[in-house]
């Protein structure tokens, strides 16, 4: 995004495809304000009944982790297999567990 | 027809059509209030539930058990957070919700007002307390309020190891020395009845249930869930050679369910009213943690403000 005030700012678009499901990130677009972003998102991202609700978030409001930090952030989970149910051996014959 | 009547009918029609209610939808004030109460109580239970288990982290019998218990308590903290944020979508602030817990105004599950006296209690909690909670939570994955249902799906996925690790602890103790087996049996004796109480009052004495069922916040009654839990757990106890502490427990061929004894409702009401073995201790521990953390919250804000100022200057 440029800092030129004459350019429309960038918005990240989240679409909820069905009631009960989460809003999922689908992409982004430029618009003058939030209302226009919603209207444009309707046209850009939901032409084939993909959505029933739209969230728009100024792209600058999103902070992201850095790719270089991925190992530091996510590797520690690799050796914690005891967080999964399959780690445990259940006594033979036990049901519903 | 008034506008509100019209809105209520449309709301109920959505529920009847199995459509989820989302935060921006119109909803009856009572539906909103009921959900705020239920979701916040649920969140508080996750958070207070860390205390009885946290009691054994430093005394876990080996490194494997310690790592597992740490991971489990860590999950409970996460589950509390998912639920607090689902609660916030109903228009109540995080601060208010936490204040209600700390002041004693809000309730949490009474099961956490019982003490964890031995290592076997950690097994019994995973097997029975998490087992009972899972029965309830699996039902809540289909609750009518979208953000609550989504939080429950996540929680259920993560909880699936909690019950198994507890049952594993019990199975190992039950196969150990006579003293170890006795310890496991003693834990089962103490946790069995409080676990059954987790499902709440009987259907006949549960005044809000009918409305919650109509709104599909709940989909099964307290008594139905409790019976399913008993039917499943008795077999699990048999497999590891432990005895359910209920002399009236008996398989009933005609109903295809277990018949069982009577819950001590006086004890239940007493613990709910604040007179359980650990009510005061739990609330004091939460208040202390909150107060002791005050400077950390303040420092983090000050640091963020300082960084923002620096960035502005640059």
Short mmCIF file of C-alpha atoms in Angstrom, two decimals, chain A residues 16 18-23 52 82-97, chain B residues 14 19-20 22 25 64 67-68 71 74 150 160-161 163-165 167-168 171 232 235-236 239-240:
data_model
loop_
_atom_site.label_atom_id
_atom_site.label_comp_id
_atom_site.label_asym_id
_atom_site.label_seq_id
_atom_site.Cartn_x
_atom_site.Cartn_y
_atom_site.Cartn_z
CA UNK A 16 -18.57 -16.57 5.73
CA UNK A 18 -22.69 -20.42 5.54
CA UNK A 19 -24.19 -19.58 8.91
CA UNK A 20 -22.32 -21.42 11.63
CA UNK A 21 -19.03 -21.57 9.73
CA UNK A 22 -16.11 -19.20 10.36
CA UNK A 23 -15.29 -16.17 8.19
CA UNK A 52 -23.75 -14.92 3.39
CA UNK A 82 1.14 -36.52 23.77
CA UNK A 83 -1.24 -33.74 22.79
CA UNK A 84 -2.92 -36.21 20.44
CA UNK A 85 -5.33 -38.94 21.58
CA UNK A 86 -3.53 -41.62 19.56
CA UNK A 87 -0.51 -41.27 21.88
CA UNK A 88 -2.30 -43.30 24.57
CA UNK A 89 -2.74 -47.06 24.63
CA UNK A 90 -6.15 -47.99 25.96
CA UNK A 91 -6.75 -51.25 27.85
CA UNK A 92 -8.11 -53.97 25.62
CA UNK A 93 -11.90 -54.08 25.47
CA UNK A 94 -12.54 -50.55 26.77
CA UNK A 95 -15.29 -48.90 24.74
CA UNK A 96 -16.25 -45.29 24.00
CA UNK A 97 -12.87 -43.91 24.95
CA UNK B 14 -34.25 -19.87 11.88
CA UNK B 19 -29.67 -22.23 10.95
CA UNK B 20 -27.03 -20.85 13.32
CA UNK B 22 -24.65 -15.11 14.35
CA UNK B 25 -28.59 -11.26 14.02
CA UNK B 64 6.16 -38.18 30.79
CA UNK B 67 4.69 -33.09 30.30
CA UNK B 68 1.21 -34.49 29.67
CA UNK B 71 -0.08 -29.81 28.16
CA UNK B 74 -2.28 -25.39 29.08
CA UNK B 150 -17.26 -23.02 16.68
CA UNK B 160 -9.93 -35.83 23.02
CA UNK B 161 -6.61 -36.66 24.69
CA UNK B 163 -9.98 -38.28 28.96
CA UNK B 164 -7.64 -40.92 27.55
CA UNK B 165 -4.65 -39.73 29.59
CA UNK B 167 -8.08 -43.35 32.02
CA UNK B 168 -4.53 -44.48 31.26
CA UNK B 171 -5.51 -48.33 34.29
CA UNK B 232 -20.40 -45.88 29.06
CA UNK B 235 -17.91 -50.81 31.30
CA UNK B 236 -14.66 -48.82 31.40
CA UNK B 239 -12.21 -53.38 32.13
CA UNK B 240 -9.61 -52.01 34.56
#
